[in-house]
Amino acid sequence: MPFDFLRRKKGTEAEGPKAPAAASGSKGRDAAAGVPPGTVIRFDGLTEEWRLVGQMHVEGRLSDALNRRESLPISGVSWAPIDGSEPFSEVPGLKSIDPYDLIVVFAGDGSLPVQTEAEKAALRVQRVPFDVVLEAPPVRVTGTVQLLPGTAPSALLDRSGEMFVPVVGGVAFVGERQITDPGVDAVLVNRFYLRDVKTRDTRAPSTDRKPEAAVGGTAAADPR
């Protein structure tokens, strides 16, 4: 498989296939020396054509690291076509990844810091849950997003400082094939690839429930 697999890097074929460069600055020098900085977590992400698994070296939360929009050190990487047409093969020359090239990243155990019950409760109060279907071709993700009160899910299509949005309990599909592995706590979706956002009702129908409660609107935030 060629190293110039990333969509954003197409158009450079004349220079010949080469691995993406390591991150710049001191972090890049550490990576080049074989000692990337940060906490080592499992990396599992999708580009438009490939699925990559290995280890990622991050400082702080995975979502924060991705939202900084800087190349991140990776190691022990294997990849396979996103359609599952070929098995995984090792890519020892791939040492970094640009968040712009990732459609989704699967966040599992160890990718997020431990939160106290008080912190979890504060997040529940400050955010409103919406059950959604996110279309980021060729990937479709279903799950729950937590938005600020008064924010509609369609606002995810707008560009913002938050490049990746977490989908809690997310399940990712390519076509009708589910590609989410067990142990995934959230799917981090790159908003730059989003093409459509739909809300969905995952609860049993009720004749006395307001419609907005079905998709996490004002009624869903009622503490009763």
Coordinates of N, CA and C in Angstrom, one line a residue:
M1 N 0.8 -1.2 0.0 CA 0.0 0.0 0.0 C 0.9 1.3 0.0
P2 N 0.5 2.3 -0.7 CA 1.4 3.5 -0.8 C 1.2 4.3 0.5
F3 N 2.2 5.1 0.8 CA 2.2 5.9 2.0 C 1.4 7.2 1.7
D4 N 1.1 7.6 0.4 CA 0.4 8.8 0.2 C -1.1 8.5 0.1
F5 N -1.6 7.8 1.2 CA -3.0 7.4 1.2 C -3.9 8.5 1.6
L6 N -3.4 9.6 2.2 CA -4.3 10.6 2.8 C -4.9 11.5 1.7
R7 N -6.2 11.7 1.8 CA -6.9 12.5 0.8 C -6.3 13.9 0.7
R8 N -6.0 14.5 1.8 CA -5.5 15.9 1.8 C -4.1 16.0 1.2
K9 N -3.4 14.9 1.1 CA -2.1 14.9 0.5 C -2.1 14.5 -1.0
K10 N -3.2 14.2 -1.6 CA -3.2 13.9 -3.0 C -2.8 15.0 -3.8
G11 N -2.2 14.7 -4.9 CA -1.7 15.8 -5.8 C -0.2 15.9 -5.6
T12 N 0.4 15.1 -4.7 CA 1.9 15.1 -4.5 C 2.5 13.9 -5.0
E13 N 1.8 13.1 -5.8 CA 2.3 11.8 -6.3 C 3.6 12.0 -7.2
A14 N 3.7 13.2 -7.8 CA 4.9 13.4 -8.6 C 6.2 13.3 -7.8
E15 N 6.1 13.6 -6.5 CA 7.3 13.5 -5.6 C 7.6 12.1 -5.2
G16 N 6.7 11.2 -5.5 CA 6.9 9.8 -5.2 C 6.3 9.5 -3.8
P17 N 6.0 8.2 -3.6 CA 5.3 7.8 -2.3 C 6.3 8.0 -1.1
K18 N 5.8 8.6 0.0 CA 6.6 8.8 1.1 C 5.7 8.8 2.4
A19 N 6.2 8.5 3.5 CA 5.5 8.6 4.7 C 5.2 10.0 5.2
P20 N 4.1 10.3 5.8 CA 3.9 11.6 6.3 C 5.0 12.0 7.3
A21 N 5.4 13.2 7.3 CA 6.5 13.7 8.2 C 6.1 13.6 9.7
A22 N 7.0 13.5 10.5 CA 6.7 13.5 12.0 C 6.4 14.9 12.4
A23 N 5.7 15.0 13.5 CA 5.3 16.3 14.0 C 6.5 17.2 14.2
S24 N 6.2 18.5 13.9 CA 7.3 19.5 13.9 C 7.7 19.9 15.4
G25 N 8.8 20.6 15.5 CA 9.2 21.1 16.8 C 9.8 20.0 17.7
S26 N 9.9 20.3 19.0 CA 10.5 19.3 19.9 C 9.8 18.0 19.9
K27 N 8.5 18.0 19.8 CA 7.7 16.8 19.8 C 8.2 15.9 18.6
G28 N 8.4 16.6 17.4 CA 8.8 15.9 16.3 C 10.2 15.3 16.4
R29 N 11.1 16.0 17.1 CA 12.4 15.4 17.4 C 12.3 14.2 18.3
D30 N 11.5 14.3 19.3 CA 11.3 13.2 20.2 C 10.8 12.0 19.5
A31 N 9.8 12.2 18.6 CA 9.2 11.1 17.8 C 10.3 10.5 16.9
A32 N 11.1 11.4 16.3 CA 12.2 10.9 15.4 C 13.2 10.1 16.1
A33 N 13.4 10.4 17.4 CA 14.3 9.6 18.2 C 13.7 8.4 18.8
G34 N 12.5 8.1 18.4 CA 11.8 6.9 18.9 C 11.2 7.0 20.3
V35 N 11.1 8.2 20.8 CA 10.5 8.4 22.2 C 9.5 9.5 22.1
P36 N 8.3 9.2 21.5 CA 7.3 10.2 21.4 C 6.8 10.6 22.8
P37 N 6.4 11.8 23.0 CA 6.0 12.3 24.3 C 4.5 11.9 24.6
G38 N 4.1 12.1 25.8 CA 2.7 11.9 26.1 C 2.3 10.5 26.6
T39 N 1.0 10.4 26.9 CA 0.5 9.1 27.3 C 0.2 8.2 26.1
V40 N 0.5 6.9 26.2 CA 0.3 6.0 25.1 C -1.1 5.4 25.2
I41 N -1.9 5.6 24.2 CA -3.3 5.0 24.2 C -3.5 4.3 22.9
R42 N -4.5 3.4 22.8 CA -4.8 2.7 21.6 C -5.3 3.7 20.6
F43 N -4.9 3.6 19.3 CA -5.3 4.5 18.3 C -6.1 3.6 17.3
D44 N -7.3 4.1 16.9 CA -8.1 3.4 15.9 C -8.9 4.5 15.2
G45 N -8.6 4.7 14.0 CA -9.2 5.8 13.2 C -9.4 5.5 11.8
L46 N -10.3 6.3 11.1 CA -10.7 6.1 9.7 C -10.4 7.3 8.9
T47 N -9.8 7.1 7.7 CA -9.7 8.1 6.7 C -10.8 7.8 5.7
E48 N -10.8 8.5 4.6 CA -11.8 8.2 3.6 C -11.6 6.8 3.0
E49 N -10.4 6.3 3.0 CA -10.1 5.0 2.3 C -9.6 3.9 3.2
W50 N -9.0 4.3 4.4 CA -8.3 3.4 5.2 C -8.7 3.4 6.7
R51 N -8.5 2.2 7.3 CA -8.6 2.1 8.8 C -7.3 1.9 9.3
L52 N -6.9 2.7 10.3 CA -5.6 2.6 10.9 C -5.7 2.2 12.4
V53 N -4.9 1.3 12.9 CA -4.9 0.9 14.3 C -3.4 0.9 14.7
G54 N -3.2 1.2 16.0 CA -1.9 1.2 16.5 C -1.9 1.9 17.9
Q55 N -0.9 2.7 18.1 CA -0.7 3.5 19.4 C -0.6 4.9 19.0
M56 N -1.2 5.8 19.9 CA -1.1 7.2 19.7 C -0.5 7.8 21.0
H57 N 0.3 8.8 20.8 CA 1.0 9.4 22.0 C 0.4 10.8 22.2
V58 N -0.4 11.0 23.2 CA -1.1 12.3 23.4 C -0.8 12.8 24.8
E59 N -1.0 14.1 24.9 CA -0.9 14.8 26.2 C -2.3 15.4 26.5
G60 N -2.8 14.9 27.6 CA -4.2 15.3 28.0 C -5.2 14.4 27.3
R61 N -6.4 14.9 27.2 CA -7.5 14.1 26.6 C -7.3 13.9 25.1
L62 N -7.8 12.8 24.6 CA -7.6 12.5 23.2 C -8.4 13.6 22.3
S63 N -9.6 13.9 22.7 CA -10.4 14.9 22.0 C -9.7 16.3 21.9
D64 N -9.1 16.7 23.1 CA -8.3 17.9 23.1 C -7.1 17.9 22.2
A65 N -6.4 16.8 22.2 CA -5.2 16.6 21.3 C -5.6 16.7 19.8
L66 N -6.7 16.1 19.5 CA -7.2 16.2 18.1 C -7.6 17.6 17.7
N67 N -8.3 18.2 18.7 CA -8.8 19.6 18.4 C -7.7 20.7 18.3
R68 N -6.5 20.3 18.7 CA -5.4 21.3 18.6 C -5.0 21.3 17.1
R69 N -5.4 20.4 16.3 CA -5.2 20.3 14.8 C -3.7 20.3 14.5
E70 N -2.9 19.6 15.3 CA -1.5 19.4 15.0 C -1.2 17.9 14.8
S71 N -0.2 17.6 14.0 CA 0.1 16.2 13.8 C 0.5 15.6 15.1
L72 N 0.0 14.3 15.2 CA 0.2 13.5 16.5 C 1.1 12.3 16.2
P73 N 2.0 12.0 17.1 CA 2.9 10.9 17.0 C 2.1 9.6 17.1
I74 N 2.3 8.6 16.2 CA 1.7 7.3 16.3 C 2.8 6.3 16.1
S75 N 2.6 5.0 16.6 CA 3.5 4.0 16.4 C 2.8 2.6 16.3
G76 N 3.6 1.6 15.9 CA 3.0 0.3 15.8 C 1.8 0.2 15.0
V77 N 1.7 0.9 13.8 CA 0.5 1.1 13.0 C 0.3 0.0 12.0
S78 N -0.9 -0.5 11.9 CA -1.3 -1.4 10.8 C -2.5 -0.7 10.2
W79 N -2.7 -1.1 8.9 CA -3.9 -0.5 8.2 C -4.5 -1.5 7.2
A80 N -5.7 -1.2 6.8 CA -6.5 -2.0 5.9 C -7.5 -1.1 5.2
P81 N -8.0 -1.5 4.0 CA -9.0 -0.7 3.3 C -10.2 -0.6 4.2
I82 N -10.9 0.5 4.2 CA -12.0 0.8 5.0 C -13.2 -0.1 4.7
D83 N -13.2 -0.7 3.5 CA -14.3 -1.5 3.1 C -14.1 -3.0 3.5
G84 N -13.0 -3.3 4.2 CA -12.8 -4.6 4.7 C -12.3 -5.6 3.6
S85 N -11.9 -5.1 2.4 CA -11.6 -6.0 1.3 C -10.3 -6.7 1.5
E86 N -9.4 -6.2 2.4 CA -8.1 -6.8 2.6 C -7.8 -6.8 4.1
P87 N -7.0 -7.7 4.5 CA -6.6 -7.8 6.0 C -5.6 -6.6 6.3
F88 N -5.4 -6.4 7.6 CA -4.5 -5.4 8.1 C -3.1 -5.8 7.8
S89 N -2.2 -4.8 7.5 CA -0.8 -5.0 7.2 C -0.1 -3.9 8.0
E90 N 1.2 -4.3 8.4 CA 1.9 -3.3 9.2 C 2.5 -2.2 8.3
V91 N 2.6 -1.0 9.0 CA 3.1 0.2 8.3 C 4.2 0.8 9.2
P92 N 5.3 0.2 9.3 CA 6.4 0.7 10.3 C 6.9 2.1 10.0
G93 N 6.7 2.6 8.7 CA 7.2 3.9 8.4 C 6.3 5.0 8.7
L94 N 5.0 4.7 9.2 CA 4.1 5.8 9.5 C 4.2 6.2 10.9
K95 N 4.7 7.4 11.2 CA 5.1 7.9 12.5 C 4.2 9.0 13.0
S96 N 3.3 9.6 12.2 CA 2.5 10.7 12.7 C 1.2 10.7 11.8
I97 N 0.2 11.4 12.3 CA -1.1 11.5 11.6 C -1.6 12.9 11.8
D98 N -2.2 13.5 10.7 CA -2.7 14.8 10.8 C -4.2 14.7 11.1
P99 N -4.7 15.3 12.1 CA -6.2 15.2 12.4 C -7.1 15.6 11.3
Y100 N -6.7 16.4 10.4 CA -7.5 16.8 9.3 C -7.8 15.6 8.4
D101 N -6.9 14.6 8.4 CA -7.1 13.5 7.5 C -8.0 12.4 8.1
L102 N -8.4 12.5 9.4 CA -9.2 11.5 10.0 C -10.7 11.9 10.0
I103 N -11.6 11.0 9.6 CA -13.0 11.2 9.6 C -13.5 10.9 11.0
V104 N -13.2 9.8 11.5 CA -13.6 9.5 12.9 C -12.4 8.8 13.6
V105 N -12.4 8.9 14.9 CA -11.5 8.3 15.8 C -12.3 7.6 16.9
F106 N -12.0 6.3 17.2 CA -12.7 5.6 18.2 C -12.0 5.8 19.5
A107 N -12.7 6.2 20.5 CA -12.2 6.5 21.9 C -12.6 5.4 22.8
G108 N -11.7 4.7 23.4 CA -12.0 3.6 24.3 C -11.4 3.9 25.7
D109 N -11.3 2.8 26.4 CA -10.8 2.9 27.8 C -9.4 3.4 27.8
G110 N -9.1 4.4 28.6 CA -7.8 5.0 28.7 C -7.6 6.3 27.9
S111 N -8.5 6.6 27.0 CA -8.4 7.8 26.2 C -9.0 9.0 26.8
L112 N -9.7 8.9 27.9 CA -10.3 10.0 28.6 C -9.9 10.0 30.1
P113 N -9.7 11.1 30.7 CA -9.3 11.2 32.1 C -10.4 10.7 33.0
V114 N -10.1 10.2 34.2 CA -11.1 9.8 35.1 C -11.9 11.0 35.6
Q115 N -13.2 10.9 35.6 CA -14.0 12.1 36.1 C -14.7 11.7 37.4
T116 N -14.8 12.6 38.3 CA -15.5 12.4 39.6 C -17.0 12.4 39.3
E117 N -17.8 11.9 40.2 CA -19.2 11.9 40.0 C -19.8 13.3 39.9
A118 N -19.1 14.2 40.7 CA -19.6 15.6 40.7 C -19.3 16.2 39.3
E119 N -18.2 15.9 38.7 CA -17.9 16.4 37.3 C -18.9 15.8 36.3
K120 N -19.2 14.6 36.4 CA -20.1 14.0 35.5 C -21.5 14.6 35.7
A121 N -21.9 14.9 36.9 CA -23.2 15.5 37.1 C -23.3 16.9 36.6
A122 N -22.1 17.6 36.7 CA -22.1 19.0 36.2 C -22.2 19.0 34.6
L123 N -21.6 18.0 34.0 CA -21.7 17.9 32.5 C -23.2 17.6 32.1
R124 N -23.9 16.8 32.9 CA -25.2 16.4 32.6 C -26.1 17.6 32.7
V125 N -25.9 18.5 33.7 CA -26.7 19.7 33.9 C -26.4 20.7 32.8
Q126 N -25.2 20.9 32.4 CA -24.8 21.9 31.4 C -25.1 21.5 30.0
R127 N -25.4 20.2 29.7 CA -25.5 19.8 28.3 C -26.9 19.1 28.1
V128 N -27.4 19.1 26.9 CA -28.6 18.5 26.6 C -28.3 17.3 25.6
P129 N -28.8 16.1 25.9 CA -28.5 15.0 25.0 C -29.4 14.9 23.8
F130 N -28.9 14.6 22.6 CA -29.6 14.4 21.4 C -29.2 13.1 20.8
D131 N -30.1 12.3 20.4 CA -29.8 11.0 19.7 C -29.8 11.4 18.2
V132 N -28.7 11.1 17.6 CA -28.5 11.6 16.2 C -27.9 10.5 15.3
V133 N -28.0 10.8 14.0 CA -27.4 10.0 12.9 C -26.5 11.1 12.2
L134 N -25.2 10.8 12.2 CA -24.3 11.7 11.5 C -23.7 11.1 10.3
E135 N -23.9 11.8 9.2 CA -23.4 11.3 7.9 C -22.1 12.0 7.5
A136 N -21.0 11.2 7.5 CA -19.7 11.7 7.1 C -19.1 10.7 6.1
P137 N -19.6 10.8 4.9 CA -19.3 9.8 3.9 C -17.8 9.5 3.8
P138 N -17.4 8.1 3.7 CA -18.4 7.0 3.6 C -18.8 6.4 4.9
V139 N -18.7 7.2 6.0 CA -19.0 6.7 7.4 C -20.3 7.3 7.9
R140 N -21.1 6.4 8.5 CA -22.4 6.9 9.2 C -22.2 6.5 10.7
V141 N -22.5 7.5 11.6 CA -22.4 7.2 13.0 C -23.7 7.5 13.7
T142 N -24.1 6.6 14.5 CA -25.3 6.8 15.4 C -24.9 6.9 16.8
G143 N -25.6 7.6 17.6 CA -25.3 7.7 19.0 C -25.9 9.0 19.6
T144 N -25.3 9.4 20.7 CA -25.8 10.6 21.5 C -24.7 11.7 21.5
V145 N -25.1 12.9 21.2 CA -24.2 14.1 21.3 C -24.8 14.9 22.5
Q146 N -23.9 15.6 23.2 CA -24.3 16.5 24.3 C -24.0 17.9 23.9
L147 N -25.1 18.7 23.8 CA -25.0 20.1 23.3 C -25.4 21.1 24.3
L148 N -24.9 22.3 24.2 CA -25.3 23.4 25.1 C -26.8 23.7 24.9
P149 N -27.5 24.0 26.0 CA -28.9 24.4 25.9 C -29.1 25.4 24.8
G150 N -30.2 25.2 24.0 CA -30.5 26.1 23.0 C -29.8 25.9 21.6
T151 N -28.9 24.9 21.6 CA -28.2 24.5 20.4 C -28.9 23.4 19.7
A152 N -29.2 23.5 18.4 CA -29.8 22.4 17.7 C -28.7 21.5 17.1
P153 N -29.0 20.2 16.9 CA -28.0 19.3 16.3 C -27.5 19.8 15.0
S154 N -28.3 20.5 14.2 CA -27.9 21.0 12.9 C -26.7 21.9 13.0
A155 N -26.5 22.5 14.2 CA -25.3 23.4 14.4 C -24.0 22.7 14.2
L156 N -24.0 21.4 14.3 CA -22.8 20.6 14.1 C -22.2 20.7 12.7
L157 N -23.0 21.1 11.8 CA -22.6 21.3 10.4 C -21.8 22.7 10.3
D158 N -21.9 23.5 11.3 CA -21.2 24.8 11.2 C -19.7 24.5 11.7
R159 N -18.8 25.4 11.1 CA -17.4 25.3 11.5 C -17.3 26.0 12.9
S160 N -16.4 25.4 13.7 CA -16.2 26.0 15.0 C -14.8 25.6 15.5
G161 N -14.5 26.0 16.7 CA -13.2 25.7 17.3 C -13.1 24.2 17.6
E162 N -14.2 23.6 17.8 CA -14.3 22.2 18.2 C -14.3 21.4 16.9
M163 N -13.2 20.9 16.5 CA -13.1 20.1 15.2 C -13.7 18.7 15.3
F164 N -13.6 18.1 16.4 CA -14.1 16.7 16.6 C -15.2 16.8 17.7
V165 N -16.3 16.2 17.4 CA -17.4 16.1 18.3 C -17.6 14.7 18.8
P166 N -17.7 14.5 20.1 CA -17.8 13.1 20.6 C -19.3 12.6 20.6
V167 N -19.4 11.4 20.1 CA -20.7 10.8 20.0 C -20.7 9.6 21.0
V168 N -21.4 9.8 22.1 CA -21.4 8.8 23.2 C -22.2 7.6 22.8
G169 N -21.6 6.4 23.1 CA -22.3 5.2 22.7 C -22.4 5.1 21.2
G170 N -21.5 5.7 20.5 CA -21.5 5.7 19.1 C -21.2 4.4 18.4
V171 N -21.9 4.2 17.3 CA -21.7 3.0 16.5 C -21.5 3.5 15.0
A172 N -20.4 3.1 14.4 CA -20.0 3.5 13.1 C -20.3 2.4 12.0
F173 N -20.8 2.9 10.9 CA -21.1 2.0 9.8 C -20.4 2.5 8.5
V174 N -20.0 1.5 7.7 CA -19.6 1.8 6.3 C -20.6 1.0 5.4
G175 N -21.5 1.7 4.8 CA -22.6 1.0 4.1 C -23.5 0.4 5.2
E176 N -23.8 -0.9 5.2 CA -24.5 -1.5 6.2 C -23.7 -2.3 7.1
R177 N -22.3 -2.2 7.0 CA -21.4 -3.0 7.8 C -21.0 -2.2 9.0
Q178 N -21.2 -2.7 10.2 CA -20.8 -2.1 11.5 C -19.3 -2.3 11.6
I179 N -18.6 -1.2 11.9 CA -17.1 -1.3 12.1 C -16.7 -0.9 13.5
T180 N -17.6 -0.7 14.4 CA -17.2 -0.3 15.7 C -16.8 -1.5 16.5
D181 N -15.7 -1.5 17.2 CA -15.3 -2.7 18.0 C -15.8 -2.6 19.4
P182 N -15.9 -3.7 20.1 CA -16.4 -3.6 21.5 C -15.4 -2.8 22.3
G183 N -15.9 -2.2 23.4 CA -15.0 -1.4 24.2 C -14.9 0.1 23.8
V184 N -15.5 0.5 22.8 CA -15.5 1.9 22.3 C -16.5 2.7 23.2
D185 N -16.0 3.7 23.9 CA -16.9 4.5 24.7 C -17.5 5.6 23.9
A186 N -16.8 6.2 22.9 CA -17.3 7.3 22.1 C -16.7 7.2 20.8
V187 N -17.4 7.8 19.8 CA -16.8 8.0 18.4 C -16.6 9.5 18.2
L188 N -15.3 9.9 18.0 CA -15.0 11.3 17.8 C -15.1 11.6 16.3
V189 N -16.1 12.4 15.9 CA -16.4 12.7 14.5 C -15.8 14.0 14.1
N190 N -15.1 14.0 13.0 CA -14.5 15.3 12.4 C -15.6 16.1 11.7
R191 N -16.0 17.2 12.3 CA -17.1 18.0 11.7 C -16.8 18.5 10.3
F192 N -15.6 18.6 9.9 CA -15.3 19.1 8.6 C -15.8 18.1 7.5
Y193 N -16.0 16.8 7.9 CA -16.5 15.8 7.0 C -18.0 15.6 7.0
L194 N -18.7 16.3 8.0 CA -20.1 16.1 8.1 C -20.9 16.6 7.0
R195 N -21.8 15.9 6.5 CA -22.6 16.3 5.3 C -24.1 16.3 5.7
D196 N -24.5 15.6 6.8 CA -25.9 15.6 7.2 C -26.0 15.2 8.7
V197 N -27.0 15.8 9.4 CA -27.2 15.5 10.8 C -28.7 15.3 10.9
K198 N -29.1 14.1 11.4 CA -30.5 13.8 11.7 C -30.7 13.5 13.1
T199 N -31.8 13.8 13.7 CA -32.2 13.4 15.0 C -33.0 12.1 14.9
R200 N -33.0 11.3 15.9 CA -33.8 10.0 15.9 C -34.4 9.8 17.3
D201 N -35.5 9.1 17.3 CA -36.2 8.8 18.5 C -35.9 7.3 18.9
T202 N -35.2 7.1 20.0 CA -34.9 5.7 20.4 C -35.8 5.2 21.5
R203 N -36.8 6.0 21.8 CA -37.7 5.6 22.9 C -39.0 5.1 22.4
A204 N -39.7 4.4 23.3 CA -41.1 4.0 22.9 C -42.0 5.2 22.7
P205 N -42.9 5.1 21.7 CA -43.8 6.2 21.4 C -44.7 6.5 22.6
S206 N -45.1 7.7 22.8 CA -46.0 8.1 23.9 C -47.0 9.1 23.4
T207 N -48.3 9.0 23.7 CA -49.2 10.0 23.2 C -49.2 11.3 23.9
D208 N -48.7 11.3 25.2 CA -48.7 12.5 26.0 C -47.3 13.1 26.1
R209 N -46.4 12.7 25.3 CA -45.0 13.3 25.3 C -44.9 14.3 24.2
K210 N -44.3 15.5 24.6 CA -44.0 16.5 23.6 C -43.0 16.0 22.5
P211 N -43.2 16.3 21.2 CA -42.3 15.9 20.2 C -40.8 16.2 20.5
E212 N -40.5 17.4 21.0 CA -39.1 17.7 21.2 C -38.4 16.8 22.2
A213 N -39.1 16.2 23.1 CA -38.5 15.3 24.1 C -37.9 14.1 23.4
A214 N -38.4 13.7 22.2 CA -37.9 12.5 21.5 C -36.5 12.7 21.0
V215 N -36.1 13.9 20.8 CA -34.7 14.1 20.2 C -33.9 15.0 21.2
G216 N -34.2 15.0 22.4 CA -33.3 15.7 23.4 C -33.5 17.2 23.4
G217 N -34.7 17.7 23.1 CA -35.0 19.1 23.1 C -35.2 19.6 24.6
T218 N -36.0 20.7 24.7 CA -36.2 21.3 26.0 C -36.9 20.3 27.0
A219 N -37.8 19.6 26.5 CA -38.5 18.7 27.4 C -37.6 17.6 28.0
A220 N -36.6 17.2 27.1 CA -35.6 16.1 27.6 C -34.8 16.6 28.7
A221 N -34.6 17.9 28.9 CA -33.8 18.4 29.9 C -34.5 18.6 31.2
D222 N -35.8 18.3 31.3 CA -36.6 18.5 32.5 C -36.1 17.5 33.5
P223 N -35.6 17.9 34.7 CA -35.1 17.0 35.6 C -36.1 16.0 36.2
R224 N -37.4 16.2 36.0 CA -38.3 15.2 36.5 C -38.2 13.9 35.8

